[in-house]
Each structure stands twice: as structure tokens, then as C-alpha cells.
Amino acid sequence: MDDKAQLIIEGKTYELPILTGSEGEKAIDISALRQENGFITLDVGFANTGSCKSSITFMDGEKGVLRYRGIPVEQLAENSTFVETAYLLINGKLPSEEELTRFSVLLNDTSLVHEDMRHFFESFPRGAHPMGILSSMVNAMRAFYPEIPERSEEEEINVTFTRLLSKLRTMAAMSYKISRGHKVIYPRHDLNYAANFLNMMFDSPVKPYYIDQDLVDALNIFWILHADHEQNCSTAAVRLVGSARVNLYAAISAGISALWGPLHGGANQAVVEMLSDIEENGGDVSPFIARAKDRKDPFRLMGFGHRVYKTYDPRAKIMKKTCDLILRKLKRHDALLDIAQKLEDVALEDPYFIDHNLYPNVDFYTGIVLRAIGIPLNMFTVMFAIGRLPGWISQWKESMDDPGWKLQRPRQIYTGLKKRDYTPMKKREG
Ligand code: SDX
């Protein structure tokens, strides 16, 4: 049952519909506000503003709940694979045995990258950041994979989805090999999605790569946990760019660019850089805690805090467990994990962090797992992008399938100069 909110402006009462989500969240629908009374609302950063209705992912920031299509992320991390989770997000249900096999075969069949695209990779400077390369390469994909008119729209879309899911992973490994001047390793038909990625990254003609199932499992968990997160910054970018009815590659390229930022997906790389700084400074976390608390200092404790979670990010809990597990199985020790634990212990006891509801988020422990797998630091956010791709695709698809979806074009409150005339050059001062 939807009831109404009352808004009183200059003595007049306006009634606005109240919407209730399937998990009980409440929203005031202001879509008719401006035409009724000329007012808009202002919400810098959209902390209080919904951009859409969605049935894909549910988050409860106060309780630390995250579910994909209703299934708790903890159960998916425990029982599923990244490919199966990608299918769930995009299609809204877990696949049957036959559907999963067909999806996997399609991913395999579309795993190669157009040979002419290699020249793009080779023309980037060796030190180019992989996120910039990835965003450019994905945008270039429309040129190399134009629409085939004979295909039905649905078939075209589905081929585009699997092509993106499969090739983004291949391109990530290719950019790594090419950046090191090494031979590109092609995908293999006998390896699954995650194992293929590891093999493309680390196999070499002179040193065959041994595929460790523990690392494959850790990578599946990593990507499952990153697969979607409702209307985060990069997903909002994909939806906004997609709302102009541009092709999916261009919208995904925008998502990759947004994810690159250190306040968003770039935080996993920034966390390890911060932990390494602490290690180089003798392991004392207190100066970093002090800087994080100093409002005059722009330094933020990387991997801490979240716009939605005001408690422990459920993904961070699972990633922390995965850190311990993978290091134990590899019989390795990573000093950065000890520093991360110390930082967490100190921060969670500190009134500043408690009062601001600042807890570890998904990025706080992920870097330790990626280091254990052997992923280079500048590829950490690329790993996040591969994981988030099914979420971006499912959110884009949901928006395109929504008959009520329209071009996203926010309004503003103008605070500039009032009307004034043009001043010819000879009359200008200074
Ligand atoms: C991701 O949205 C998503 O779902 C994102 C994501 C996903 O899966 O897509 O979960 C992935 O992006 C995780 C977040 C990764 N980023 C970081 O770890 C960077 C460090 N975190 C912060 O920059 C910050 O917490 C944000 C950006 C994540 C969220 O900040 P908000 O919601 O914009 O809040 P804010 O910056 O206005 O901070 C509110 C207060 C401020 O203090 P006051 O001025 O009110 O006194 O909290 C403080 C901030 O100074 N604060 C921090 C802090 N985060 C917030 N202080 C120190 N260290 C921090 N990390």
C-alpha cells in the first residue's frame, strides 16, 4: 500500500507519493515536483536520492546485508562460481546445468581478442595504467565488433554480454603480458574462466604455469564479491551514459573510468600503497590514524568507510577469511596483513571511527589476496572491473528493459552572475 507525504511550500500543501521497496525501504516520489510548484530538490553526492527502481541487488547498510537477486553474497561465495553468479545477475535466476554449460561454451567461444586490437595495446606507453588501457580498449570494441543486422536484437545483446565478459578478462591479461614485453598467452578451451585468466597472466613458454585450485577458488570468491553493488559510482555512470542510448561498450568504458578513482575501485591499490608506507615507516599505524582523523588533512584511511555500509562491509569479512585461508594454504606470510589487522584493531577502538561509523570496506583486505595470487599492484582495480562487469551489464540491461527509463539529466541550482552584457576587448579592465 503506497501512502502520501505532505510538503508545505509557501503555505500550500503538496501531496507526494510514498513508495515502499520489497525490503521495506521508503522513498518519496518527487518526479512531479517541479511541474507542480517549480521546485527541485538538491542532494550533492546523491546520498539521499534514488535514481531508479531495481530488482538486482539489495543492500542494508545498517545491518551489513548484501544479496544478489535475493541470494546472500555469503552463500554465493561459499557455493557458487563467478560465471554462475554472472549468469544469476544478468538473467535473474541461477542457471540449470544445461544453461550453465551453454553459457560457459559461449564464454569460451568469444574468449579471443581481435588480432588487430593488439596494435592498440602495443602502441600504449609501457608504463600506461591498465585501467586507462582497459577503458580505451572496451570503447574500441564497437569498432571491431560491429552489430550484425541479421541478428535479432536479443541475440545481439546476448552475444555482446558474453563477448564483453570473456574478452575483458583476456584483454586484462594481454595488457599485462604486452606491458612486460612478454609473449601473449592465448585462452585455452580446456580451462574454466578463472583458471584461464591465471594461465594467460602467468604461463610462459619457458616456465609453464601450474594452476593451483586454491588460487582459482580465491579468485572466484574475489570476483563474486565484486560482481554488483546496486547504484555505486561506476554503475551509476554506466546507467547514466547508457541512458543516452549509446552502445554498451561505451557505457561500460565509462564505468571502468569511474571505477579507476581512488575513492571508488582504485582504493584496493591505494590500501596496499598505504599499508606498504606504514611498513616502511616501521609498522607504526598511529601517524596514519592521526592523519585520518585530522579534518585539515585530506588523507583518508584507504579501505575504510562507505557511503552505504555503516557497519562492517560483509564482503570485507569474507575477504579477510580468504586472506587467512590462502596464505595458510600457500604457507606464506604477508607482513601487510599483520599491519592491516593492527590498523583495523586500533581504528575500531577509536571514538572518531566509531562516531563516524567507519569500518573496513571491500577494498581493505582484497589487496592481500591479489598479492598472494601474484597480481601486480597496478592491476588491482582491473581485477575489480572484471568482477563488476556482470553487475554493470545487468544494471544496464535492467535500465534498457524498463519502459519508464529516460535520459538521465539532473537539474541544478544556479549560483552564478546575473544577466550582464558583453564587454568589447578595448573596454575590458586588467
Ligand atoms: C568502493 O558505493 C559503493 O558501493 C562502492 C563500492 C562498490 O562495491 O562499488 O563498495 C566500492 O568504492 C568502496 C569504498 C572504497 N573507497 C575507500 O576506501 C576510500 C576511503 N573511504 C572514504 O573516502 C569514504 O569513506 C568514501 C568515499 C568511501 C565514502 O565517503 P562519503 O560517504 O562521501 O562520506 P564523506 O567523505 O562525506 O565522509 C563523512 C565523514 C567525514 O568526516 P566529517 O567531515 O563529517 O567530520 O567521515 C569521514 C569524513 O572525513 N571519513 C573518513 C573516511 N571516510 C569518511 N575519515 C577518514 N578516513 C576515511 N576513510
XYZ file of C-alpha atoms in Angstrom, residues 18 116 186 218 220 252 261 325 363 377 408:
11
model
C 5.471 7.320 -0.932
C 44.112 -6.168 -34.985
C 46.018 -17.299 -25.561
C 40.196 -17.422 -4.117
C 36.245 -16.834 -7.856
C 30.962 0.040 -19.806
C 39.138 6.654 -8.906
C 42.982 -19.285 4.148
C 38.958 -2.935 -0.548
C 49.634 -3.726 -7.874
C 19.359 10.886 -17.141
